[in-house]
mmCIF file of C-alpha atoms and ligand atoms in Angstrom:
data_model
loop_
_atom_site.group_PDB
_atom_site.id
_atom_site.type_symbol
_atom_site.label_atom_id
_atom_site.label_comp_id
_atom_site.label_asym_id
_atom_site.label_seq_id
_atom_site.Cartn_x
_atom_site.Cartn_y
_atom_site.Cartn_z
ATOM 1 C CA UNK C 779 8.668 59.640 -12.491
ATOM 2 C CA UNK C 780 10.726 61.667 -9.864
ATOM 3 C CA UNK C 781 12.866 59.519 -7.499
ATOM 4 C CA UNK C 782 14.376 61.016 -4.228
ATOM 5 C CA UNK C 783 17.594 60.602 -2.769
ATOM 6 C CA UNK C 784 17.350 58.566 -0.123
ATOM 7 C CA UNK C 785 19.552 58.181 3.056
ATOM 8 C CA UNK C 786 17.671 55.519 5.339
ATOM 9 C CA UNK C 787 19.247 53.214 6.938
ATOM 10 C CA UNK C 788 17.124 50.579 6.117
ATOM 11 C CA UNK C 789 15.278 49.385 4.123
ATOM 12 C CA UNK C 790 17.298 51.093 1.792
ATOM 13 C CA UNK C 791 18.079 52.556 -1.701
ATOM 14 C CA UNK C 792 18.830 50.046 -4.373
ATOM 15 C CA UNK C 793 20.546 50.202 -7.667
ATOM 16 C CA UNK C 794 18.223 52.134 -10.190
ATOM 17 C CA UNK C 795 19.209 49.421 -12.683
ATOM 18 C CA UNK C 796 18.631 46.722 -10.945
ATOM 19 C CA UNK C 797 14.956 47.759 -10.316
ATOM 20 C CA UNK C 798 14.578 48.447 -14.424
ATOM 21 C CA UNK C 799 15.778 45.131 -14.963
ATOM 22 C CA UNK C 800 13.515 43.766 -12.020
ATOM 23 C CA UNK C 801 10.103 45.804 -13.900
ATOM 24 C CA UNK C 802 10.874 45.045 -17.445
ATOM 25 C CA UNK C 803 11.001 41.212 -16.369
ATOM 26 C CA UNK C 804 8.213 40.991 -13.814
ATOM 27 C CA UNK C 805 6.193 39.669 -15.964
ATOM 28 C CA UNK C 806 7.859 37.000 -18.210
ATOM 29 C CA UNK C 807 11.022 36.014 -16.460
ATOM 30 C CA UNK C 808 13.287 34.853 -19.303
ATOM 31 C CA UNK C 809 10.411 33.035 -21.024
ATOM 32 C CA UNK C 810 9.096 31.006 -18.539
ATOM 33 C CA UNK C 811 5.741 32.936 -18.948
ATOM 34 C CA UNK C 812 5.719 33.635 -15.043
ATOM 35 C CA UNK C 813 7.186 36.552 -12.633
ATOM 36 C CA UNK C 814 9.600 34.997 -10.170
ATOM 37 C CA UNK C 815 7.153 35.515 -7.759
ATOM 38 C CA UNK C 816 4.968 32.818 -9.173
ATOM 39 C CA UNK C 817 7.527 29.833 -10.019
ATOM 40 C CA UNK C 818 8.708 26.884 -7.641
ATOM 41 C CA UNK C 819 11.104 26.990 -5.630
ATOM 42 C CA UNK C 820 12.356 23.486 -7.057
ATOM 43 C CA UNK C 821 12.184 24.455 -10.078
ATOM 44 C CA UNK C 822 15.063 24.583 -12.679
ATOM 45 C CA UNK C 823 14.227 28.004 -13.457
ATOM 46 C CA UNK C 824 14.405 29.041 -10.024
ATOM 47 C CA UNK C 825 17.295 26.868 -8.883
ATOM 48 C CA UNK C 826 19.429 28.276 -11.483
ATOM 49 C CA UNK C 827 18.661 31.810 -10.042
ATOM 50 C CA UNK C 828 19.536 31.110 -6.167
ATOM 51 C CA UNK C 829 22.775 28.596 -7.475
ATOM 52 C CA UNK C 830 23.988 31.811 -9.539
ATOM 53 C CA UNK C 831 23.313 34.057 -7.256
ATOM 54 C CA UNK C 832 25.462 31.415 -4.586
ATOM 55 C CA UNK C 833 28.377 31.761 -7.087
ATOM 56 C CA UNK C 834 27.784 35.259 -8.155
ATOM 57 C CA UNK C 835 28.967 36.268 -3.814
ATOM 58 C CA UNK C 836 31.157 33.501 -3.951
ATOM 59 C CA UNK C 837 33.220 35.270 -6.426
ATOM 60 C CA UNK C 838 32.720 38.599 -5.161
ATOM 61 C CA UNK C 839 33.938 37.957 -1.633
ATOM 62 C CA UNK C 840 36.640 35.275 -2.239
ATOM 63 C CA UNK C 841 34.836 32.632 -0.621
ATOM 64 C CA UNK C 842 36.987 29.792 0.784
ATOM 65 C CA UNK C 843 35.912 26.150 -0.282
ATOM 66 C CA UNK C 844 35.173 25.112 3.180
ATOM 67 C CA UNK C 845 32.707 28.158 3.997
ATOM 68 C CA UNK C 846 28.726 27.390 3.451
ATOM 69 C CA UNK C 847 26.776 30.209 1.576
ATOM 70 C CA UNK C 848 22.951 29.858 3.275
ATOM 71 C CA UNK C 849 20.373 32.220 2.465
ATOM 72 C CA UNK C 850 18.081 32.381 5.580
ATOM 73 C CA UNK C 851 14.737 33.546 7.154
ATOM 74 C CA UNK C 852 13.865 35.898 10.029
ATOM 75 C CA UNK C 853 16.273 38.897 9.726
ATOM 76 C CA UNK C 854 19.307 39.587 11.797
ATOM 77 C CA UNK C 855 17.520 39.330 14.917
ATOM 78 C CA UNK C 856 16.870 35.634 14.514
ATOM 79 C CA UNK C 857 20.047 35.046 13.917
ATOM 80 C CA UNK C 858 21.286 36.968 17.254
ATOM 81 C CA UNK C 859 19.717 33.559 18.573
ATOM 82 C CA UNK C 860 20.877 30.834 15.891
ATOM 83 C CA UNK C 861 24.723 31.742 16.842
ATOM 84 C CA UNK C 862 24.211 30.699 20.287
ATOM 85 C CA UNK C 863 22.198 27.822 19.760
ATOM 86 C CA UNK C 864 24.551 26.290 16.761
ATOM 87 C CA UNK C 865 27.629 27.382 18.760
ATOM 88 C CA UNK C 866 27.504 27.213 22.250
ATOM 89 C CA UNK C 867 29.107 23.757 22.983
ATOM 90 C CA UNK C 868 30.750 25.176 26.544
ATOM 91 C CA UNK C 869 27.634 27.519 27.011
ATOM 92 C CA UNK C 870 29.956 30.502 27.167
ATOM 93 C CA UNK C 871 30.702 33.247 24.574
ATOM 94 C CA UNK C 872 32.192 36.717 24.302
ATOM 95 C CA UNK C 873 30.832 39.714 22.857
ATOM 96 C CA UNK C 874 31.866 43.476 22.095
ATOM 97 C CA UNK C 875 29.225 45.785 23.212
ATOM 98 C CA UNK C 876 29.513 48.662 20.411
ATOM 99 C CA UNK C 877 25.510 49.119 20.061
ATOM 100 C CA UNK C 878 22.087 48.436 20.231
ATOM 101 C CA UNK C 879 22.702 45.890 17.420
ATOM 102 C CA UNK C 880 25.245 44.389 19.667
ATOM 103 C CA UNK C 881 23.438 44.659 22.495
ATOM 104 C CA UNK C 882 20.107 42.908 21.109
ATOM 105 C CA UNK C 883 22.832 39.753 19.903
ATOM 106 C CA UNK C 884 24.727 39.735 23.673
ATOM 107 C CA UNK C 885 20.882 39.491 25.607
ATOM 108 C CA UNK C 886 19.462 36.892 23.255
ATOM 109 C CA UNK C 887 22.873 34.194 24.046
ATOM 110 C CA UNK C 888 22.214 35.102 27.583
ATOM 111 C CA UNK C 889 19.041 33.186 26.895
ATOM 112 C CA UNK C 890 20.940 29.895 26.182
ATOM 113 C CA UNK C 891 24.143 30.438 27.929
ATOM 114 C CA UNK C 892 27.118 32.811 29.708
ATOM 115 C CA UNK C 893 27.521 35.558 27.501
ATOM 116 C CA UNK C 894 30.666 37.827 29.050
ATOM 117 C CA UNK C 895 30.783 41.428 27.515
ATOM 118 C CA UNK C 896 34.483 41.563 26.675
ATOM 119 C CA UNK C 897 34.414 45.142 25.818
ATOM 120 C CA UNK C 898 31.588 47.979 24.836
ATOM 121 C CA UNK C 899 31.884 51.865 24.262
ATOM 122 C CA UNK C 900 28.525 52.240 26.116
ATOM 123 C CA UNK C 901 30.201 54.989 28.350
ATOM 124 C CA UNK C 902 30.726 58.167 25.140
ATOM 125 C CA UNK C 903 27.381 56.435 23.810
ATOM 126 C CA UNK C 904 29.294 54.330 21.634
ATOM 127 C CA UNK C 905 30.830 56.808 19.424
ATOM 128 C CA UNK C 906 34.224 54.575 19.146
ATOM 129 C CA UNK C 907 35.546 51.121 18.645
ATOM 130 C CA UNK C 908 36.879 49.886 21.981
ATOM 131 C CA UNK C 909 40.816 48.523 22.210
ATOM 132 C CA UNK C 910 40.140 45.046 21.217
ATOM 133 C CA UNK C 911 43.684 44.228 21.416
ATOM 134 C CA UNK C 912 43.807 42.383 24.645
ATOM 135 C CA UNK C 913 40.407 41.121 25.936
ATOM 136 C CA UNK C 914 39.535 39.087 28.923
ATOM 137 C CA UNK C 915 38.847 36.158 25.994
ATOM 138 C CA UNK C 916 38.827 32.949 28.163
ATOM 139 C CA UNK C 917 39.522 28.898 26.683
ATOM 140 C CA UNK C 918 36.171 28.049 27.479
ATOM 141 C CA UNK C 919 35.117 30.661 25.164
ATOM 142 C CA UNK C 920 32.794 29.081 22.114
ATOM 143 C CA UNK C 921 32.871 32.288 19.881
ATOM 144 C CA UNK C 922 34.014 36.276 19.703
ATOM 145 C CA UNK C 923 31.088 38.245 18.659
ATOM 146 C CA UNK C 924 31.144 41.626 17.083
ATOM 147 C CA UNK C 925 28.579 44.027 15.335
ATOM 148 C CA UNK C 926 31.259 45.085 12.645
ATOM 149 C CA UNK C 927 29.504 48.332 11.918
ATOM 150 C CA UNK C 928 27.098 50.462 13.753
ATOM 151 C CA UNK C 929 24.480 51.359 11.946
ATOM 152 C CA UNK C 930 22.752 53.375 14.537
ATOM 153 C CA UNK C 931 26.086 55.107 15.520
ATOM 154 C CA UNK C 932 28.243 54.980 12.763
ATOM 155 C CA UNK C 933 31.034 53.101 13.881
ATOM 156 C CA UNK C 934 33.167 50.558 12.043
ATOM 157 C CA UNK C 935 35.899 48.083 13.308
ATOM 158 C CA UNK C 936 38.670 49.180 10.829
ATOM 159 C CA UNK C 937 40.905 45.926 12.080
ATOM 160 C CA UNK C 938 39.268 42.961 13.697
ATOM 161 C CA UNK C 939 39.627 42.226 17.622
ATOM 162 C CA UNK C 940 42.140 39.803 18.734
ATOM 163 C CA UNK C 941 40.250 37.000 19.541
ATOM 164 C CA UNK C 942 43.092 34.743 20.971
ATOM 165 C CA UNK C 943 42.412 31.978 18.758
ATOM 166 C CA UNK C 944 38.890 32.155 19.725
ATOM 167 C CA UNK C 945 36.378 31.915 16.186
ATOM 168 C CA UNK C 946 35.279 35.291 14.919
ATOM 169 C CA UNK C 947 31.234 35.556 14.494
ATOM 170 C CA UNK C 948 30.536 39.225 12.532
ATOM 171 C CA UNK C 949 27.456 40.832 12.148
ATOM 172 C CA UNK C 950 28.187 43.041 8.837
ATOM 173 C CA UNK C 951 24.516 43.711 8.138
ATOM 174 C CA UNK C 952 24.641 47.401 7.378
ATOM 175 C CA UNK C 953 28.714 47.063 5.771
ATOM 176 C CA UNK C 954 27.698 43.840 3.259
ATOM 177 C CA UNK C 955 29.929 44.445 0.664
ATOM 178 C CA UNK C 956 30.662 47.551 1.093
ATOM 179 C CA UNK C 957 34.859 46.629 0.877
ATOM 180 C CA UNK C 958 36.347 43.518 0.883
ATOM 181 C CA UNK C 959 37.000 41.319 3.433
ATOM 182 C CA UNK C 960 39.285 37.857 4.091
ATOM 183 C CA UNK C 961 36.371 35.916 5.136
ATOM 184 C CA UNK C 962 38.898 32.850 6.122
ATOM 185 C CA UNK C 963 39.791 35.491 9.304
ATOM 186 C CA UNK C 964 35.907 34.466 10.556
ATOM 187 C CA UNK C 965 34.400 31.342 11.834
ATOM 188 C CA UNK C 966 30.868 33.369 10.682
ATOM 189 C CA UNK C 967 29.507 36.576 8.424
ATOM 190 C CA UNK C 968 26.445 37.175 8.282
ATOM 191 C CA UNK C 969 23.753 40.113 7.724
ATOM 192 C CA UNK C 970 20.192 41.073 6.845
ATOM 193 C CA UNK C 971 20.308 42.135 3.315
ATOM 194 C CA UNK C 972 18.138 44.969 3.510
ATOM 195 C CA UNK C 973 20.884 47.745 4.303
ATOM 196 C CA UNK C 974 23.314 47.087 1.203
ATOM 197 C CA UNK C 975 22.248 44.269 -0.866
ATOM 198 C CA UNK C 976 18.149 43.653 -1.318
ATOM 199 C CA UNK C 977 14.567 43.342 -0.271
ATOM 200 C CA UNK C 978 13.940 42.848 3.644
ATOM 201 C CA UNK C 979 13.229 38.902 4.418
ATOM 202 C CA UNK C 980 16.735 37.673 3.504
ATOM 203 C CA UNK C 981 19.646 37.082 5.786
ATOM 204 C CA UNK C 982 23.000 35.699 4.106
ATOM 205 C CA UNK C 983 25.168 33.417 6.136
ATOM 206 C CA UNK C 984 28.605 32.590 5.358
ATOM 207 C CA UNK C 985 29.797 29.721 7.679
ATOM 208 C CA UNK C 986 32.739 27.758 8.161
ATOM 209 C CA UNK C 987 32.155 24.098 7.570
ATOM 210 C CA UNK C 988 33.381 22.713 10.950
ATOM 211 C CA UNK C 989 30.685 24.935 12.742
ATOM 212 C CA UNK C 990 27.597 23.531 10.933
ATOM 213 C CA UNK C 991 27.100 20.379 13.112
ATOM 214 C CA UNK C 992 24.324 18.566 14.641
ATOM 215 C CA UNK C 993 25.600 19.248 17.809
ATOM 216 C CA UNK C 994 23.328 22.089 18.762
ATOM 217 C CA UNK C 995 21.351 23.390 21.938
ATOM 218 C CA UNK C 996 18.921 21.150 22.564
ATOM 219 C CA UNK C 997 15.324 22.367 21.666
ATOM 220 C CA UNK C 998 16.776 24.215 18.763
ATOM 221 C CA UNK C 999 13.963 24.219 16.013
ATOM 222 C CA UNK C 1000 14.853 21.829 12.816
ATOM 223 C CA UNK C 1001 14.178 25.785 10.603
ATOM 224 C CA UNK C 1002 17.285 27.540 12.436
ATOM 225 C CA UNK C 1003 19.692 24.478 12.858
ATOM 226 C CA UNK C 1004 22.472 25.378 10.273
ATOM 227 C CA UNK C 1005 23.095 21.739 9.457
ATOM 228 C CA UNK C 1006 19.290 21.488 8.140
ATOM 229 C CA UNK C 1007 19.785 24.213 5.915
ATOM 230 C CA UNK C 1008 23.123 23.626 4.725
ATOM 231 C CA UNK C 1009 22.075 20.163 3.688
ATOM 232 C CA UNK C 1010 19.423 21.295 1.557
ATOM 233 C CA UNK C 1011 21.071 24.200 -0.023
ATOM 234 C CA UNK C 1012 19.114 26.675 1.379
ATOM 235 C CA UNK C 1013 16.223 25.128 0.027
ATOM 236 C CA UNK C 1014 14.973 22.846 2.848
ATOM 237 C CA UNK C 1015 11.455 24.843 2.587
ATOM 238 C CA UNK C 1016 10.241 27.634 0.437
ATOM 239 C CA UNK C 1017 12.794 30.354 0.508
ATOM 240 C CA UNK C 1018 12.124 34.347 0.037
ATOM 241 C CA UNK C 1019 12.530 33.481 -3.735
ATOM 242 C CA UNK C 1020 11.779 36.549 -5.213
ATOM 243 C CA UNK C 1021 14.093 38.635 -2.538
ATOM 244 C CA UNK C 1022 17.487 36.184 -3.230
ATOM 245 C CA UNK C 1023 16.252 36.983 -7.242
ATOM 246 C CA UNK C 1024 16.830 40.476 -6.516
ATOM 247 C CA UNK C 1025 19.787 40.233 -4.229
ATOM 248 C CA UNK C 1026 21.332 37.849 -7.240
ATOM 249 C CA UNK C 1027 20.786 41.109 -9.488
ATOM 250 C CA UNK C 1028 22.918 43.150 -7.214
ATOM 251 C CA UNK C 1029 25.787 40.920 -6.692
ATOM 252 C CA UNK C 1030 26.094 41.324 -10.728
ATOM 253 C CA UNK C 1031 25.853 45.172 -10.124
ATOM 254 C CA UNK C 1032 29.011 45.141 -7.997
ATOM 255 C CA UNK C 1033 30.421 42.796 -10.447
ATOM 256 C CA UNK C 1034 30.322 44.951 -13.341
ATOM 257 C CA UNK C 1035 31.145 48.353 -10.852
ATOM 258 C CA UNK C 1036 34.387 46.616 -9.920
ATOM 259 C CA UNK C 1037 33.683 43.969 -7.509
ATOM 260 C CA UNK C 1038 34.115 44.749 -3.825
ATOM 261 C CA UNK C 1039 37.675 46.906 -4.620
ATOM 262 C CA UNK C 1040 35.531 49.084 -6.902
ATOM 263 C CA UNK C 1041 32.613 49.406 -4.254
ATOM 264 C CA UNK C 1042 35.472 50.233 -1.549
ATOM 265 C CA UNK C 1043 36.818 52.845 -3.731
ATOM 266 C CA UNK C 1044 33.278 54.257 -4.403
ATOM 267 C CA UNK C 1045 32.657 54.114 -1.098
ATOM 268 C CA UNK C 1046 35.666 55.932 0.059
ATOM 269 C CA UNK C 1047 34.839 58.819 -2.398
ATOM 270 C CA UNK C 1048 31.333 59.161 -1.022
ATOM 271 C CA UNK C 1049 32.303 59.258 2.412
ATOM 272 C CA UNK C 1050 34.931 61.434 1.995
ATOM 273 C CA UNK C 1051 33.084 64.415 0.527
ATOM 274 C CA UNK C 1052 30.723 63.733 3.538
ATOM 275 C CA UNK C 1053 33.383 63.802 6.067
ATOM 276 C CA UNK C 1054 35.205 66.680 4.614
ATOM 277 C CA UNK C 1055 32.370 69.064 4.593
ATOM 278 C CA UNK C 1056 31.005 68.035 8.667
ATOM 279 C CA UNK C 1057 35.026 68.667 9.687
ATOM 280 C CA UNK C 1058 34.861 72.152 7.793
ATOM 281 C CA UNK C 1059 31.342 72.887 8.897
ATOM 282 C CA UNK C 1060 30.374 75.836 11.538
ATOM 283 C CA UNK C 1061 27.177 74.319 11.855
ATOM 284 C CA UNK C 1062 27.478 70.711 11.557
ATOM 285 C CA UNK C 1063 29.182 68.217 13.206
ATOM 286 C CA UNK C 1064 29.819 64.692 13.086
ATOM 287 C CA UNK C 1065 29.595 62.188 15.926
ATOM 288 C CA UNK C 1066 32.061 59.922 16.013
ATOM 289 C CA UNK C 1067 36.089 59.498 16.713
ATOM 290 C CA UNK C 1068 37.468 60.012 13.395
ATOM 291 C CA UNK C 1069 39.402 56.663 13.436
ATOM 292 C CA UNK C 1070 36.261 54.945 13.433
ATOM 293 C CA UNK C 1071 33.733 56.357 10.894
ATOM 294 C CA UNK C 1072 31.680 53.698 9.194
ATOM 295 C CA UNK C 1073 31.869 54.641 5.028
ATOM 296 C CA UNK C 1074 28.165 53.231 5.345
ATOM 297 C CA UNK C 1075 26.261 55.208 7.947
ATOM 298 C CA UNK C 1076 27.258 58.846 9.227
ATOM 299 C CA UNK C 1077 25.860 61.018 12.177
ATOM 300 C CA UNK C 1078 26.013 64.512 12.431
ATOM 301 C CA UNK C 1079 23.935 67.171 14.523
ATOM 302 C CA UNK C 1080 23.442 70.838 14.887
ATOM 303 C CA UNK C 1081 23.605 71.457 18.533
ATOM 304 C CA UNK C 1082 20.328 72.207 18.187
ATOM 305 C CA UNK C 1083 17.417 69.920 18.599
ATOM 306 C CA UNK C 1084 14.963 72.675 16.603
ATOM 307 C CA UNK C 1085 17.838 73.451 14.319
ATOM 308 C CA UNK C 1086 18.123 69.849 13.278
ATOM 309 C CA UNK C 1087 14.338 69.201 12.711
ATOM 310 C CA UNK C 1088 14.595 72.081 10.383
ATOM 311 C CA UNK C 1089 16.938 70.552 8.648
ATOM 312 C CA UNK C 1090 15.931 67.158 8.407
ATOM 313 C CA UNK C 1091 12.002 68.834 7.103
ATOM 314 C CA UNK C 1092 14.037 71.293 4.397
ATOM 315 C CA UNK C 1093 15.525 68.362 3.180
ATOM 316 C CA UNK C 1094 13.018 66.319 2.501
ATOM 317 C CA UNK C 1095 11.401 69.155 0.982
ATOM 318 C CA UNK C 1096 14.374 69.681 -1.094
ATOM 319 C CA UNK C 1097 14.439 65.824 -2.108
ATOM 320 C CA UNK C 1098 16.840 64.125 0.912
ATOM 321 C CA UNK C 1099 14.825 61.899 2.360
ATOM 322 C CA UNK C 1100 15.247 60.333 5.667
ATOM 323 C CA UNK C 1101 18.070 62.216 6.804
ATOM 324 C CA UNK C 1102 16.780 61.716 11.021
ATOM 325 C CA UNK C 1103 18.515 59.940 13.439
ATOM 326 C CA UNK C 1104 18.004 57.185 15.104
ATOM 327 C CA UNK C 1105 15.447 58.105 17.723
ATOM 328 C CA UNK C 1106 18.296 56.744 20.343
ATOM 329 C CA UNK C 1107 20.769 59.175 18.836
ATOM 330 C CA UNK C 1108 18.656 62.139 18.067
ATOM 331 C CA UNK C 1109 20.619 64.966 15.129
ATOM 332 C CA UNK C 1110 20.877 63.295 11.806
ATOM 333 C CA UNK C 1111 22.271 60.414 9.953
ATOM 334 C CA UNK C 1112 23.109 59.961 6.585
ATOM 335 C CA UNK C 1113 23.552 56.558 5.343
ATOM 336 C CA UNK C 1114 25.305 56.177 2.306
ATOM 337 C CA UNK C 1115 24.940 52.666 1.122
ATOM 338 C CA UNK C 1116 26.701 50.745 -2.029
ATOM 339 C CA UNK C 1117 23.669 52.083 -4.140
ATOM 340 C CA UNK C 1118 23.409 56.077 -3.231
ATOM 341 C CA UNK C 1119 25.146 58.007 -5.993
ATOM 342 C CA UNK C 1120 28.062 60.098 -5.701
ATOM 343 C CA UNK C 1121 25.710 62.720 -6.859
ATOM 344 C CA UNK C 1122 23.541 62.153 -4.299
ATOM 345 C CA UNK C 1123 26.137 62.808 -1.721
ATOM 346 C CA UNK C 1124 27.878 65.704 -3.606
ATOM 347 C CA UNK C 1125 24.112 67.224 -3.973
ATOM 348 C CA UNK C 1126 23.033 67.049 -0.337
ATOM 349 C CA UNK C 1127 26.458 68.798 0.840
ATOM 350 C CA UNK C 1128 25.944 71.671 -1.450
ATOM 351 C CA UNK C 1129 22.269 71.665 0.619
ATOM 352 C CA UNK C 1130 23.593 71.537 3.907
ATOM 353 C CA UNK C 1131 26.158 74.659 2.852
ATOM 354 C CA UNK C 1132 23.238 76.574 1.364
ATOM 355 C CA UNK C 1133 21.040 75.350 5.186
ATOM 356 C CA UNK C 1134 24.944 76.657 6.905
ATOM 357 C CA UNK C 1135 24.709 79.917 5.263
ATOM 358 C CA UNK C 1136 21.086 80.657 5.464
ATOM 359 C CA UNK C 1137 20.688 79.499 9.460
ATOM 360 C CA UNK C 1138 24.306 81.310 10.343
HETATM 361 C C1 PLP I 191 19.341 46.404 10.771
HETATM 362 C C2 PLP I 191 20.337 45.643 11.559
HETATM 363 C C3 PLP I 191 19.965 44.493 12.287
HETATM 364 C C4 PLP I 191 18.543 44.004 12.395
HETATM 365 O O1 PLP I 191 18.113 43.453 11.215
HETATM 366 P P1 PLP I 191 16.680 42.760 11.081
HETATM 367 O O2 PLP I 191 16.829 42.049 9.778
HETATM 368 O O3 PLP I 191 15.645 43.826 11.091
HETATM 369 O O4 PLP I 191 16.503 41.811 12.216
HETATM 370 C C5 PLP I 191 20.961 43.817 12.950
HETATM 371 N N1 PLP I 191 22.234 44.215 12.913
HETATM 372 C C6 PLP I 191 22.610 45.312 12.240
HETATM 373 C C7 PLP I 191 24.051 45.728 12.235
HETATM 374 C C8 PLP I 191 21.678 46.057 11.538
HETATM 375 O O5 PLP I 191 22.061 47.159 10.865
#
């Protein structure tokens, strides 16, 4: 068996352990005779699984009593439309334009209400984190939204907008535990779990208890009204059940590397070798204000659009796979999740030097 290194962005690599663990009980989950695949949902089994797993993040991220833990349907982009339609009492909201992530959230609440673009870095093609420290936030404001790290341009909000009182909603899709965070400084976190934590199909919601009401848009389907699912523990239909099994296995990963200090730490030692090498580089650069690098997802290019296709096919060659930018971007990114190795970091630097001096 030969596995690759591999930088995507998404889907993306998982721990190597948790996938053993995953294999060696596919077939006979803890002697219930069946994979997880095959067992009901409301089953004791099962509901032992998804109520760990519940605790297991709980415990990782500090969660405050009064915050709901949902696991949810329909990926990210479903959820750019749940916010407005669970939150948009006054019909008006903010948002911080710092991507196409962003971007995607602010045009779907324009479907169901005002949505006022309170900031966005769209002008240097959003290679920085806009001043955030005094935005045109108005009273009739429902919500603040921000896309707390760019996965497409490798930006992260290193300190959270002032939002004048105003709740905080936070897409951390492609940062997920990648450091902590005070949760009690949002009104919602939430994030597709296939960038940092597990199998595509799951999207985690953390949400403060006053926000899950029955007072939503009307027309809003009985699937994506929080209150539903919060009532029914996630479990109001069949969930992804095998997906949340696998995301339950990471959470114990982080657990036993240190929690989210130990990830952040991990993290910070990954990025860093990363970092160094682009700011030494002749040939390679990185994209983004220093003061905003995301520890998750980094850009780089060449100059050179046949320079950087060279690169991105001797890599792969050479065992770095899916080292291309986002076809918006162009160059390269590297995205260096919670599960990518030090080594595989430390390896693919020594292959860009070796690329440097060969291509000088
Ligand atoms: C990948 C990504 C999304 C979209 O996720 P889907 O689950 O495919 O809808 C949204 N936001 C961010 C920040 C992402 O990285």
């Amino acid at each position: 068996m030969s596995r690759v290194y591999n930088f995507s962005a998404g889907p993306a690599v998982l721990p190597e352990e948790v996938l053993r663990e995953a294999a060696d009980e596919m077939m006979d989950y803890k002697e219930s005779g069946m994979s997880v695949m095959e067992m009901s949902h409301r089953s004791k089994v099962y509901d032992d699984i998804i109520k760990e797993a519940e605790q297991d993040l709980r415990d990782l991220m500090q969660i405050p009593d009064n915050y709901k833990v949902l696991f949810l349907q329909g990926g990210a982009s479903q959820f750019f439309a749940e916010v407005p339609m669970n939150m948009m009492k006054n019909k008006k909201a903010g948002y911080i334009i710092t991507g196409q992530w962003a971007k995607k959230a602010f045009a779907e609440a324009k479907i169901y209400g005002e949505a006022v673009e309170l900031a966005s870095s769209a002008d240097k093609t959003f290679s920085y984190i806009p001043d955030c420290s005094d935005l045109p936030i108005t009273d009739d404001m429902d919500y603040v939204y921000i896309c707390e790290n760019n996965t497409i341009y490798g930006t992260k909000f290193r300190e959270l907008p002032n939002t004048k009182g105003k709740t905080l909603v936070s897409d951390v899709s492609s940062c997920f535990l990648s450091e902590p965070i005070d949760v009690s400084k949002y009104g919602v976190v939430y994030g597709g779990v296939q960038k940092n934590i597990g199998p595509a199909g799951v999207v985690i919601a953390i949400i403060r208890e006053d926000l899950i009401t029955d007072d939503v848009l009307p027309g809003t389907p009985t699937m994506l009204k929080w209150k539903t699912q919060a009532d029914n523990d996630s479990l109001y239909n069949t969930p992804p059940c095998y997906n949340i099994y696998i995301c339950g296995k990471v959470f114990k990963w982080i657990k036993k590397m240190g929690g989210l200090e130990g990830m952040k730490k991990h993290n910070e030692e990954k990025a860093k070798i990363l970092y160094d090498f682009l700011d030494e580089s002749k040939l390679f650069k990185g994209t983004v204000e220093k003061k905003d690098r995301s520890l998750m997802n980094v850009p780089f290019v060449t100059g050179n659009e046949d320079l950087d296709a060279k690169f991105v096919k001797e890599a792969a060659a050479a065992g770095f796979v899916n080292l291309k930018g986002h076809r918006t971007v162009g160059g390269m990114r590297a995205s260096i999740y919670n599960a990518m190795p030090k080594e595989g970091v430390e390896k693919l630097v020594a292959f860009m030097k070796e690329f440097e001096q060969a291509n000088a």
